[in-house]
């Protein structure tokens, strides 16, 4: 896990890098970090649900990252390091607002559920439905997926992080990443199926 | 994928598309998909759905001046 404290402890005991020398220039690090800002923003938008909150979260993330920049190990995955900081910043914000949401949704349908539901009304769902599936419907359905499932889906399916990277970012075992990811995608399909009527109307 | 091969294929849909199955498992699924249009339609749909999810999240525009505001905020508080 890439917890900041662990990383700092690791750095103190071994692997002294040039970045640790006093007065090292932070600018190259800042420039490289900023190349990930848009990717982080898109993840933040799905975590927070609003543009303003997403922008605030990314700003908070970069302020934290720049303060802690010497604990970043050059050559390791900077995007994952930043995403870890962002995830912790988001947790802090949620705690501050005391709105850590419900963890376990009740129902879980199989992976074919959405297709089967759509096939009831459309002969060729794979073409017809995806053509009708607006981005707005997908984003709204994604927002309905409980946060601890949604964050894994967003990291892997939007952020392109691997299972292992997501496990590091979220500080959970890979097996938990897989179960939440699979469940989260099924919940997304469930939410899309529940919105099927809306697409028909649109 | 023993008693009910379709149920078995459904349960491996996600790891299959994530490319985390063993070669033997992939071969078993591929064999089933070749002879089962029920499952292969659903696999194709799932793949397209993922592409749609990814593109609608990635195509959303970043607000005007986002990176500039970020730079300014960071240099103010550096």
Short mmCIF file of N, CA and C in Angstrom, two decimals, chain A residues 3-182:
data_model
loop_
_atom_site.label_atom_id
_atom_site.label_comp_id
_atom_site.label_asym_id
_atom_site.label_seq_id
_atom_site.Cartn_x
_atom_site.Cartn_y
_atom_site.Cartn_z
N UNK A 3 0.39 4.17 1.30
CA UNK A 3 0.08 5.22 2.27
C UNK A 3 1.28 6.14 2.40
N UNK A 4 0.98 7.39 2.53
CA UNK A 4 2.05 8.37 2.59
C UNK A 4 3.02 8.06 3.71
N UNK A 5 2.48 7.68 4.87
CA UNK A 5 3.34 7.42 6.01
C UNK A 5 4.26 6.24 5.73
N UNK A 6 3.71 5.19 5.09
CA UNK A 6 4.55 4.04 4.75
C UNK A 6 5.65 4.46 3.80
N UNK A 7 5.26 5.25 2.82
CA UNK A 7 6.24 5.67 1.83
C UNK A 7 7.35 6.47 2.50
N UNK A 8 6.95 7.35 3.41
CA UNK A 8 7.95 8.16 4.11
C UNK A 8 8.88 7.28 4.93
N UNK A 9 8.27 6.28 5.62
CA UNK A 9 9.09 5.38 6.44
C UNK A 9 10.08 4.63 5.56
N UNK A 10 9.59 4.16 4.41
CA UNK A 10 10.44 3.44 3.49
C UNK A 10 11.60 4.29 3.01
N UNK A 11 11.30 5.53 2.71
CA UNK A 11 12.32 6.43 2.21
C UNK A 11 13.39 6.69 3.26
N UNK A 12 12.96 6.77 4.52
CA UNK A 12 13.91 7.12 5.57
C UNK A 12 14.93 6.00 5.76
N UNK A 13 14.49 4.75 5.57
CA UNK A 13 15.38 3.64 5.89
C UNK A 13 16.30 3.27 4.72
N UNK A 14 15.87 3.57 3.51
CA UNK A 14 16.69 3.12 2.38
C UNK A 14 16.47 4.02 1.18
N UNK A 15 17.19 3.70 0.12
CA UNK A 15 16.93 4.31 -1.17
C UNK A 15 16.97 5.84 -1.15
N UNK A 16 18.06 6.40 -0.69
CA UNK A 16 18.12 7.86 -0.74
C UNK A 16 18.18 8.31 -2.19
N UNK A 17 17.33 9.22 -2.56
CA UNK A 17 17.31 9.64 -3.96
C UNK A 17 17.74 11.10 -4.03
N UNK A 18 18.12 11.56 -5.20
CA UNK A 18 18.55 12.96 -5.34
C UNK A 18 17.48 13.93 -4.87
N UNK A 19 16.20 13.51 -4.98
CA UNK A 19 15.12 14.41 -4.60
C UNK A 19 15.17 14.75 -3.11
N UNK A 20 15.87 13.93 -2.34
CA UNK A 20 15.87 14.16 -0.90
C UNK A 20 16.91 15.18 -0.47
N UNK A 21 17.82 15.53 -1.36
CA UNK A 21 18.84 16.49 -0.96
C UNK A 21 18.19 17.83 -0.69
N UNK A 22 18.71 18.52 0.30
CA UNK A 22 18.10 19.78 0.72
C UNK A 22 18.07 20.77 -0.44
N UNK A 23 16.96 21.46 -0.53
CA UNK A 23 16.84 22.50 -1.53
C UNK A 23 16.67 21.98 -2.95
N UNK A 24 16.30 20.70 -3.08
CA UNK A 24 16.11 20.16 -4.42
C UNK A 24 15.00 20.92 -5.14
N UNK A 25 15.12 21.03 -6.45
CA UNK A 25 14.16 21.80 -7.23
C UNK A 25 12.90 20.97 -7.46
N UNK A 26 11.77 21.54 -7.02
CA UNK A 26 10.52 20.80 -7.11
C UNK A 26 9.85 20.96 -8.48
N UNK A 27 10.33 21.92 -9.25
CA UNK A 27 9.61 22.26 -10.49
C UNK A 27 9.40 21.08 -11.45
N UNK A 28 10.44 20.28 -11.72
CA UNK A 28 10.20 19.16 -12.64
C UNK A 28 9.12 18.20 -12.13
N UNK A 29 9.13 17.97 -10.82
CA UNK A 29 8.10 17.12 -10.23
C UNK A 29 6.72 17.74 -10.45
N UNK A 30 6.61 19.03 -10.19
CA UNK A 30 5.31 19.71 -10.36
C UNK A 30 4.81 19.58 -11.79
N UNK A 31 5.72 19.80 -12.73
CA UNK A 31 5.31 19.74 -14.14
C UNK A 31 4.83 18.34 -14.51
N UNK A 32 5.57 17.33 -14.04
CA UNK A 32 5.16 15.97 -14.37
C UNK A 32 3.83 15.64 -13.69
N UNK A 33 3.69 16.08 -12.45
CA UNK A 33 2.45 15.79 -11.71
C UNK A 33 1.25 16.44 -12.41
N UNK A 34 1.45 17.66 -12.90
CA UNK A 34 0.33 18.38 -13.51
C UNK A 34 -0.15 17.73 -14.82
N UNK A 35 0.71 16.90 -15.43
CA UNK A 35 0.24 16.23 -16.65
C UNK A 35 -0.89 15.24 -16.33
N UNK A 36 -1.06 14.87 -15.06
CA UNK A 36 -2.12 13.93 -14.68
C UNK A 36 -3.39 14.62 -14.18
N UNK A 37 -3.39 15.97 -14.24
CA UNK A 37 -4.49 16.71 -13.61
C UNK A 37 -5.84 16.39 -14.24
N UNK A 38 -5.88 16.26 -15.56
CA UNK A 38 -7.18 16.03 -16.21
C UNK A 38 -7.70 14.63 -15.91
N UNK A 39 -6.79 13.65 -15.90
CA UNK A 39 -7.19 12.27 -15.55
C UNK A 39 -7.75 12.24 -14.13
N UNK A 40 -7.08 12.94 -13.21
CA UNK A 40 -7.56 12.98 -11.82
C UNK A 40 -8.90 13.70 -11.72
N UNK A 41 -9.04 14.76 -12.50
CA UNK A 41 -10.30 15.51 -12.47
C UNK A 41 -11.47 14.62 -12.87
N UNK A 42 -11.27 13.80 -13.91
CA UNK A 42 -12.37 12.95 -14.38
C UNK A 42 -12.74 11.90 -13.33
N UNK A 43 -11.74 11.40 -12.63
CA UNK A 43 -12.03 10.47 -11.53
C UNK A 43 -12.75 11.22 -10.41
N UNK A 44 -12.25 12.42 -10.08
CA UNK A 44 -12.83 13.22 -9.00
C UNK A 44 -14.28 13.56 -9.29
N UNK A 45 -14.56 13.82 -10.56
CA UNK A 45 -15.93 14.18 -10.94
C UNK A 45 -16.89 13.03 -10.64
N UNK A 46 -16.44 11.82 -10.88
CA UNK A 46 -17.30 10.65 -10.61
C UNK A 46 -17.37 10.34 -9.11
N UNK A 47 -16.32 10.72 -8.37
CA UNK A 47 -16.35 10.48 -6.93
C UNK A 47 -17.24 11.49 -6.22
N UNK A 48 -17.20 12.76 -6.67
CA UNK A 48 -17.89 13.82 -5.93
C UNK A 48 -19.24 14.18 -6.52
N UNK A 49 -19.38 14.04 -7.84
CA UNK A 49 -20.67 14.33 -8.45
C UNK A 49 -20.88 15.76 -8.88
N UNK A 50 -19.95 16.66 -8.60
CA UNK A 50 -20.14 18.02 -9.13
C UNK A 50 -18.81 18.60 -9.59
N UNK A 51 -18.89 19.48 -10.58
CA UNK A 51 -17.66 20.08 -11.14
C UNK A 51 -16.89 20.84 -10.08
N UNK A 52 -17.62 21.63 -9.27
CA UNK A 52 -16.94 22.46 -8.28
C UNK A 52 -16.25 21.58 -7.24
N UNK A 53 -16.95 20.57 -6.74
CA UNK A 53 -16.34 19.68 -5.74
C UNK A 53 -15.14 18.93 -6.33
N UNK A 54 -15.28 18.54 -7.60
CA UNK A 54 -14.18 17.81 -8.24
C UNK A 54 -12.96 18.71 -8.37
N UNK A 55 -13.19 19.95 -8.76
CA UNK A 55 -12.06 20.88 -8.91
C UNK A 55 -11.41 21.15 -7.55
N UNK A 56 -12.24 21.33 -6.53
CA UNK A 56 -11.70 21.54 -5.17
C UNK A 56 -10.88 20.34 -4.72
N UNK A 57 -11.41 19.15 -5.02
CA UNK A 57 -10.71 17.93 -4.59
C UNK A 57 -9.36 17.81 -5.29
N UNK A 58 -9.32 18.12 -6.58
CA UNK A 58 -8.05 18.01 -7.30
C UNK A 58 -7.07 19.07 -6.78
N UNK A 59 -7.56 20.26 -6.50
CA UNK A 59 -6.67 21.30 -5.95
C UNK A 59 -6.11 20.85 -4.60
N UNK A 60 -6.96 20.33 -3.75
CA UNK A 60 -6.52 19.84 -2.45
C UNK A 60 -5.47 18.74 -2.62
N UNK A 61 -5.72 17.86 -3.60
CA UNK A 61 -4.79 16.76 -3.89
C UNK A 61 -3.41 17.30 -4.27
N UNK A 62 -3.38 18.29 -5.15
CA UNK A 62 -2.08 18.82 -5.59
C UNK A 62 -1.37 19.59 -4.49
N UNK A 63 -2.14 20.29 -3.67
CA UNK A 63 -1.49 20.98 -2.54
C UNK A 63 -0.82 19.96 -1.62
N UNK A 64 -1.54 18.87 -1.34
CA UNK A 64 -0.96 17.81 -0.49
C UNK A 64 0.23 17.17 -1.18
N UNK A 65 0.09 16.92 -2.48
CA UNK A 65 1.15 16.23 -3.22
C UNK A 65 2.42 17.08 -3.25
N UNK A 66 2.26 18.39 -3.47
CA UNK A 66 3.44 19.24 -3.56
C UNK A 66 4.13 19.38 -2.20
N UNK A 67 3.32 19.38 -1.14
CA UNK A 67 3.93 19.42 0.20
C UNK A 67 4.73 18.15 0.48
N UNK A 68 4.22 17.02 -0.01
CA UNK A 68 4.81 15.71 0.32
C UNK A 68 5.70 15.18 -0.81
N UNK A 69 6.06 16.05 -1.74
CA UNK A 69 6.66 15.56 -2.99
C UNK A 69 7.92 14.74 -2.77
N UNK A 70 8.65 15.02 -1.69
CA UNK A 70 9.90 14.29 -1.50
C UNK A 70 9.67 12.85 -1.08
N UNK A 71 8.43 12.51 -0.73
CA UNK A 71 8.16 11.11 -0.40
C UNK A 71 7.78 10.31 -1.64
N UNK A 72 7.65 10.99 -2.78
CA UNK A 72 7.39 10.27 -4.03
C UNK A 72 8.70 9.66 -4.53
N UNK A 73 8.67 8.38 -4.85
CA UNK A 73 9.86 7.70 -5.34
C UNK A 73 9.91 7.82 -6.86
N UNK A 74 10.86 8.57 -7.38
CA UNK A 74 10.94 8.71 -8.84
C UNK A 74 11.00 7.35 -9.52
N UNK A 75 10.31 7.23 -10.64
CA UNK A 75 10.31 5.97 -11.37
C UNK A 75 9.12 5.10 -11.00
N UNK A 76 8.46 5.39 -9.88
CA UNK A 76 7.24 4.64 -9.57
C UNK A 76 6.06 5.36 -10.22
N UNK A 77 4.89 4.76 -10.11
CA UNK A 77 3.71 5.25 -10.83
C UNK A 77 3.16 6.53 -10.20
N UNK A 78 3.45 7.64 -10.85
CA UNK A 78 3.06 8.93 -10.28
C UNK A 78 1.54 9.11 -10.27
N UNK A 79 0.87 8.64 -11.33
CA UNK A 79 -0.59 8.77 -11.37
C UNK A 79 -1.23 8.03 -10.20
N UNK A 80 -0.72 6.83 -9.91
CA UNK A 80 -1.28 6.05 -8.79
C UNK A 80 -0.95 6.73 -7.45
N UNK A 81 0.22 7.31 -7.35
CA UNK A 81 0.61 8.03 -6.13
C UNK A 81 -0.33 9.21 -5.90
N UNK A 82 -0.60 9.95 -6.95
CA UNK A 82 -1.51 11.10 -6.84
C UNK A 82 -2.94 10.63 -6.54
N UNK A 83 -3.34 9.53 -7.17
CA UNK A 83 -4.70 9.03 -6.94
C UNK A 83 -4.87 8.58 -5.50
N UNK A 84 -3.80 8.05 -4.92
CA UNK A 84 -3.85 7.65 -3.50
C UNK A 84 -4.08 8.87 -2.62
N UNK A 85 -3.35 9.93 -2.91
CA UNK A 85 -3.52 11.17 -2.15
C UNK A 85 -4.94 11.70 -2.33
N UNK A 86 -5.42 11.63 -3.56
CA UNK A 86 -6.77 12.16 -3.83
C UNK A 86 -7.83 11.35 -3.10
N UNK A 87 -7.64 10.05 -3.06
CA UNK A 87 -8.60 9.20 -2.39
C UNK A 87 -8.63 9.54 -0.89
N UNK A 88 -7.45 9.74 -0.30
CA UNK A 88 -7.41 10.09 1.12
C UNK A 88 -8.02 11.47 1.38
N UNK A 89 -7.75 12.39 0.47
CA UNK A 89 -8.33 13.74 0.60
C UNK A 89 -9.86 13.67 0.52
N UNK A 90 -10.34 12.82 -0.37
CA UNK A 90 -11.80 12.68 -0.52
C UNK A 90 -12.41 12.05 0.73
N UNK A 91 -11.73 11.06 1.29
CA UNK A 91 -12.21 10.45 2.54
C UNK A 91 -12.27 11.48 3.66
N UNK A 92 -11.23 12.31 3.75
CA UNK A 92 -11.21 13.35 4.79
C UNK A 92 -12.40 14.29 4.62
N UNK A 93 -12.67 14.65 3.36
CA UNK A 93 -13.78 15.56 3.09
C UNK A 93 -15.12 14.91 3.45
N UNK A 94 -15.26 13.62 3.10
CA UNK A 94 -16.50 12.92 3.43
C UNK A 94 -16.68 12.82 4.94
N UNK A 95 -15.58 12.57 5.65
CA UNK A 95 -15.66 12.49 7.11
C UNK A 95 -16.05 13.85 7.68
N UNK A 96 -15.47 14.89 7.09
CA UNK A 96 -15.77 16.23 7.58
C UNK A 96 -17.27 16.52 7.43
N UNK A 97 -17.82 16.05 6.31
CA UNK A 97 -19.24 16.27 6.08
C UNK A 97 -20.10 15.19 6.72
N UNK A 98 -19.45 14.23 7.38
CA UNK A 98 -20.13 13.06 7.97
C UNK A 98 -21.12 12.44 7.01
N UNK A 99 -20.70 12.22 5.80
CA UNK A 99 -21.62 11.54 4.89
C UNK A 99 -20.94 10.36 4.19
N UNK A 100 -20.27 9.55 5.02
CA UNK A 100 -19.76 8.30 4.47
C UNK A 100 -20.96 7.41 4.25
N UNK A 101 -21.27 7.10 3.00
CA UNK A 101 -22.56 6.48 2.72
C UNK A 101 -22.63 4.99 3.06
N UNK A 102 -23.82 4.48 2.90
CA UNK A 102 -24.09 3.06 3.15
C UNK A 102 -23.11 2.19 2.37
N UNK A 103 -22.63 1.15 3.00
CA UNK A 103 -21.59 0.34 2.36
C UNK A 103 -22.15 -0.79 1.48
N UNK A 104 -23.21 -1.43 1.93
CA UNK A 104 -23.65 -2.64 1.25
C UNK A 104 -25.03 -2.50 0.61
N UNK A 105 -25.11 -2.45 -0.70
CA UNK A 105 -26.43 -2.48 -1.33
C UNK A 105 -27.03 -3.87 -1.18
N UNK A 106 -28.32 -3.96 -1.22
CA UNK A 106 -28.96 -5.24 -0.94
C UNK A 106 -28.96 -6.19 -2.11
N UNK A 107 -29.48 -5.75 -3.23
CA UNK A 107 -29.69 -6.71 -4.31
C UNK A 107 -28.46 -6.81 -5.21
N UNK A 108 -28.31 -7.95 -5.79
CA UNK A 108 -27.23 -8.16 -6.73
C UNK A 108 -27.75 -9.10 -7.81
N UNK A 109 -27.70 -8.64 -9.05
CA UNK A 109 -28.19 -9.48 -10.14
C UNK A 109 -27.01 -10.00 -10.91
N UNK A 110 -27.23 -10.99 -11.71
CA UNK A 110 -26.15 -11.56 -12.50
C UNK A 110 -25.63 -10.58 -13.54
N UNK A 111 -24.56 -10.99 -14.21
CA UNK A 111 -23.97 -10.10 -15.19
C UNK A 111 -24.79 -9.97 -16.47
N UNK A 112 -25.73 -10.87 -16.69
CA UNK A 112 -26.55 -10.79 -17.90
C UNK A 112 -27.83 -9.98 -17.67
N UNK A 113 -28.02 -9.47 -16.45
CA UNK A 113 -29.30 -8.88 -16.09
C UNK A 113 -29.75 -7.75 -17.01
N UNK A 114 -28.85 -6.80 -17.26
CA UNK A 114 -29.23 -5.64 -18.08
C UNK A 114 -29.63 -6.09 -19.48
N UNK A 115 -28.78 -6.94 -20.07
CA UNK A 115 -29.09 -7.42 -21.42
C UNK A 115 -30.43 -8.13 -21.46
N UNK A 116 -30.65 -9.00 -20.47
CA UNK A 116 -31.91 -9.75 -20.45
C UNK A 116 -33.12 -8.83 -20.32
N UNK A 117 -32.98 -7.82 -19.48
CA UNK A 117 -34.08 -6.87 -19.32
C UNK A 117 -34.37 -6.15 -20.64
N UNK A 118 -33.29 -5.75 -21.31
CA UNK A 118 -33.46 -5.01 -22.56
C UNK A 118 -33.97 -5.91 -23.68
N UNK A 119 -33.55 -7.16 -23.64
CA UNK A 119 -33.96 -8.10 -24.69
C UNK A 119 -35.46 -8.36 -24.64
N UNK A 120 -36.07 -8.10 -23.49
CA UNK A 120 -37.52 -8.29 -23.41
C UNK A 120 -38.26 -7.35 -24.36
N UNK A 121 -37.69 -6.15 -24.56
CA UNK A 121 -38.40 -5.18 -25.39
C UNK A 121 -37.75 -4.93 -26.74
N UNK A 122 -36.50 -5.34 -26.91
CA UNK A 122 -35.79 -5.06 -28.15
C UNK A 122 -35.17 -6.34 -28.68
N UNK A 123 -35.36 -6.66 -29.95
CA UNK A 123 -34.80 -7.90 -30.47
C UNK A 123 -33.27 -7.93 -30.48
N UNK A 124 -32.63 -6.82 -30.78
CA UNK A 124 -31.17 -6.82 -30.91
C UNK A 124 -30.54 -5.81 -29.95
N UNK A 125 -30.56 -6.11 -28.66
CA UNK A 125 -30.13 -5.10 -27.70
C UNK A 125 -28.72 -4.56 -27.93
N UNK A 126 -27.79 -5.42 -28.36
CA UNK A 126 -26.41 -4.93 -28.38
C UNK A 126 -26.22 -3.73 -29.29
N UNK A 127 -26.98 -3.68 -30.39
CA UNK A 127 -26.84 -2.53 -31.29
C UNK A 127 -27.77 -1.39 -30.90
N UNK A 128 -29.05 -1.76 -30.84
CA UNK A 128 -30.09 -0.74 -30.63
C UNK A 128 -29.90 0.03 -29.33
N UNK A 129 -29.69 -0.74 -28.28
CA UNK A 129 -29.67 -0.11 -26.97
C UNK A 129 -28.45 0.75 -26.76
N UNK A 130 -27.31 0.24 -27.19
CA UNK A 130 -26.11 1.04 -26.99
C UNK A 130 -26.18 2.33 -27.78
N UNK A 131 -26.86 2.28 -28.92
CA UNK A 131 -27.02 3.50 -29.69
C UNK A 131 -27.90 4.50 -28.92
N UNK A 132 -28.88 3.95 -28.20
CA UNK A 132 -29.79 4.84 -27.46
C UNK A 132 -29.21 5.30 -26.12
N UNK A 133 -28.22 4.54 -25.65
CA UNK A 133 -27.67 4.81 -24.32
C UNK A 133 -26.91 6.13 -24.33
N UNK A 134 -27.51 7.14 -23.78
CA UNK A 134 -26.83 8.43 -23.80
C UNK A 134 -25.79 8.49 -22.70
N UNK A 135 -24.80 9.34 -22.91
CA UNK A 135 -23.80 9.55 -21.88
C UNK A 135 -24.44 10.00 -20.59
N UNK A 136 -25.47 10.82 -20.70
CA UNK A 136 -26.16 11.33 -19.52
C UNK A 136 -26.75 10.20 -18.68
N UNK A 137 -27.36 9.21 -19.37
CA UNK A 137 -27.95 8.08 -18.65
C UNK A 137 -26.87 7.28 -17.94
N UNK A 138 -25.75 7.07 -18.61
CA UNK A 138 -24.65 6.30 -18.00
C UNK A 138 -24.11 7.04 -16.77
N UNK A 139 -23.90 8.34 -16.90
CA UNK A 139 -23.34 9.09 -15.78
C UNK A 139 -24.31 9.11 -14.59
N UNK A 140 -25.60 9.23 -14.89
CA UNK A 140 -26.59 9.25 -13.82
C UNK A 140 -26.64 7.89 -13.12
N UNK A 141 -26.56 6.82 -13.92
CA UNK A 141 -26.59 5.47 -13.34
C UNK A 141 -25.34 5.23 -12.48
N UNK A 142 -24.21 5.69 -12.98
CA UNK A 142 -22.95 5.52 -12.24
C UNK A 142 -23.03 6.25 -10.88
N UNK A 143 -23.65 7.40 -10.90
CA UNK A 143 -23.76 8.18 -9.66
C UNK A 143 -24.61 7.46 -8.61
N UNK A 144 -25.47 6.54 -9.07
CA UNK A 144 -26.32 5.80 -8.13
C UNK A 144 -25.60 4.62 -7.48
N UNK A 145 -24.46 4.22 -8.03
CA UNK A 145 -23.73 3.10 -7.45
C UNK A 145 -23.09 3.57 -6.14
N UNK A 146 -23.29 2.83 -5.05
CA UNK A 146 -22.73 3.26 -3.76
C UNK A 146 -21.22 3.52 -3.86
N UNK A 147 -20.78 4.49 -3.10
CA UNK A 147 -19.45 5.03 -3.30
C UNK A 147 -18.32 4.01 -3.24
N UNK A 148 -18.35 3.10 -2.27
CA UNK A 148 -17.20 2.19 -2.15
C UNK A 148 -17.11 1.21 -3.32
N UNK A 149 -18.23 1.00 -4.03
CA UNK A 149 -18.18 0.21 -5.26
C UNK A 149 -17.81 1.10 -6.44
N UNK A 150 -18.40 2.29 -6.45
CA UNK A 150 -18.17 3.21 -7.58
C UNK A 150 -16.70 3.59 -7.69
N UNK A 151 -16.04 3.82 -6.54
CA UNK A 151 -14.66 4.28 -6.64
C UNK A 151 -13.77 3.23 -7.31
N UNK A 152 -14.04 1.96 -7.08
CA UNK A 152 -13.24 0.91 -7.73
C UNK A 152 -13.53 0.87 -9.23
N UNK A 153 -14.80 0.95 -9.59
CA UNK A 153 -15.18 0.94 -11.01
C UNK A 153 -14.53 2.13 -11.73
N UNK A 154 -14.57 3.28 -11.09
CA UNK A 154 -14.03 4.49 -11.72
C UNK A 154 -12.51 4.37 -11.88
N UNK A 155 -11.82 3.89 -10.85
CA UNK A 155 -10.37 3.77 -10.95
C UNK A 155 -9.97 2.81 -12.07
N UNK A 156 -10.65 1.68 -12.17
CA UNK A 156 -10.25 0.66 -13.15
C UNK A 156 -10.80 0.97 -14.54
N UNK A 157 -12.09 1.30 -14.63
CA UNK A 157 -12.71 1.42 -15.95
C UNK A 157 -12.59 2.83 -16.55
N UNK A 158 -12.41 3.83 -15.72
CA UNK A 158 -12.23 5.18 -16.24
C UNK A 158 -10.75 5.59 -16.11
N UNK A 159 -10.16 5.32 -14.96
CA UNK A 159 -8.78 5.74 -14.71
C UNK A 159 -7.73 4.80 -15.28
N UNK A 160 -8.15 3.63 -15.77
CA UNK A 160 -7.22 2.66 -16.35
C UNK A 160 -6.18 2.14 -15.38
N UNK A 161 -6.49 2.15 -14.09
CA UNK A 161 -5.57 1.55 -13.13
C UNK A 161 -5.80 0.04 -13.10
N UNK A 162 -4.71 -0.70 -12.85
CA UNK A 162 -4.83 -2.16 -12.74
C UNK A 162 -5.47 -2.53 -11.41
N UNK A 163 -5.84 -3.81 -11.27
CA UNK A 163 -6.35 -4.28 -9.98
C UNK A 163 -5.34 -3.93 -8.88
N UNK A 164 -4.06 -4.22 -9.14
CA UNK A 164 -3.04 -4.03 -8.10
C UNK A 164 -2.89 -2.56 -7.74
N UNK A 165 -2.93 -1.70 -8.77
CA UNK A 165 -2.82 -0.27 -8.49
C UNK A 165 -4.03 0.22 -7.69
N UNK A 166 -5.20 -0.24 -8.07
CA UNK A 166 -6.41 0.16 -7.34
C UNK A 166 -6.33 -0.32 -5.89
N UNK A 167 -5.79 -1.52 -5.69
CA UNK A 167 -5.64 -2.05 -4.32
C UNK A 167 -4.73 -1.14 -3.51
N UNK A 168 -3.64 -0.66 -4.13
CA UNK A 168 -2.73 0.26 -3.45
C UNK A 168 -3.38 1.58 -3.14
N UNK A 169 -4.11 2.12 -4.12
CA UNK A 169 -4.75 3.43 -3.95
C UNK A 169 -5.80 3.37 -2.84
N UNK A 170 -6.56 2.28 -2.81
CA UNK A 170 -7.67 2.19 -1.85
C UNK A 170 -7.27 1.53 -0.54
N UNK A 171 -6.04 1.00 -0.49
CA UNK A 171 -5.55 0.32 0.71
C UNK A 171 -6.45 -0.86 1.08
N UNK A 172 -6.77 -1.68 0.10
CA UNK A 172 -7.55 -2.89 0.34
C UNK A 172 -6.88 -4.03 -0.45
N UNK A 173 -7.15 -5.29 -0.05
CA UNK A 173 -6.55 -6.42 -0.77
C UNK A 173 -7.09 -6.52 -2.21
N UNK A 174 -6.30 -7.13 -3.08
CA UNK A 174 -6.71 -7.29 -4.48
C UNK A 174 -8.03 -8.06 -4.59
N UNK A 175 -8.21 -9.04 -3.73
CA UNK A 175 -9.46 -9.81 -3.76
C UNK A 175 -10.66 -8.91 -3.50
N UNK A 176 -10.49 -7.95 -2.62
CA UNK A 176 -11.57 -7.00 -2.33
C UNK A 176 -11.80 -6.07 -3.52
N UNK A 177 -10.71 -5.67 -4.18
CA UNK A 177 -10.85 -4.86 -5.40
C UNK A 177 -11.70 -5.61 -6.41
N UNK A 178 -11.37 -6.90 -6.61
CA UNK A 178 -12.09 -7.67 -7.61
C UNK A 178 -13.57 -7.82 -7.24
N UNK A 179 -13.84 -8.15 -5.98
CA UNK A 179 -15.25 -8.36 -5.63
C UNK A 179 -16.04 -7.06 -5.71
N UNK A 180 -15.43 -5.94 -5.28
CA UNK A 180 -16.16 -4.66 -5.38
C UNK A 180 -16.30 -4.20 -6.82
N UNK A 181 -15.28 -4.46 -7.62
CA UNK A 181 -15.33 -4.06 -9.02
C UNK A 181 -16.44 -4.82 -9.75
N UNK A 182 -16.47 -6.14 -9.56
CA UNK A 182 -17.47 -6.94 -10.27
C UNK A 182 -18.87 -6.56 -9.79
#
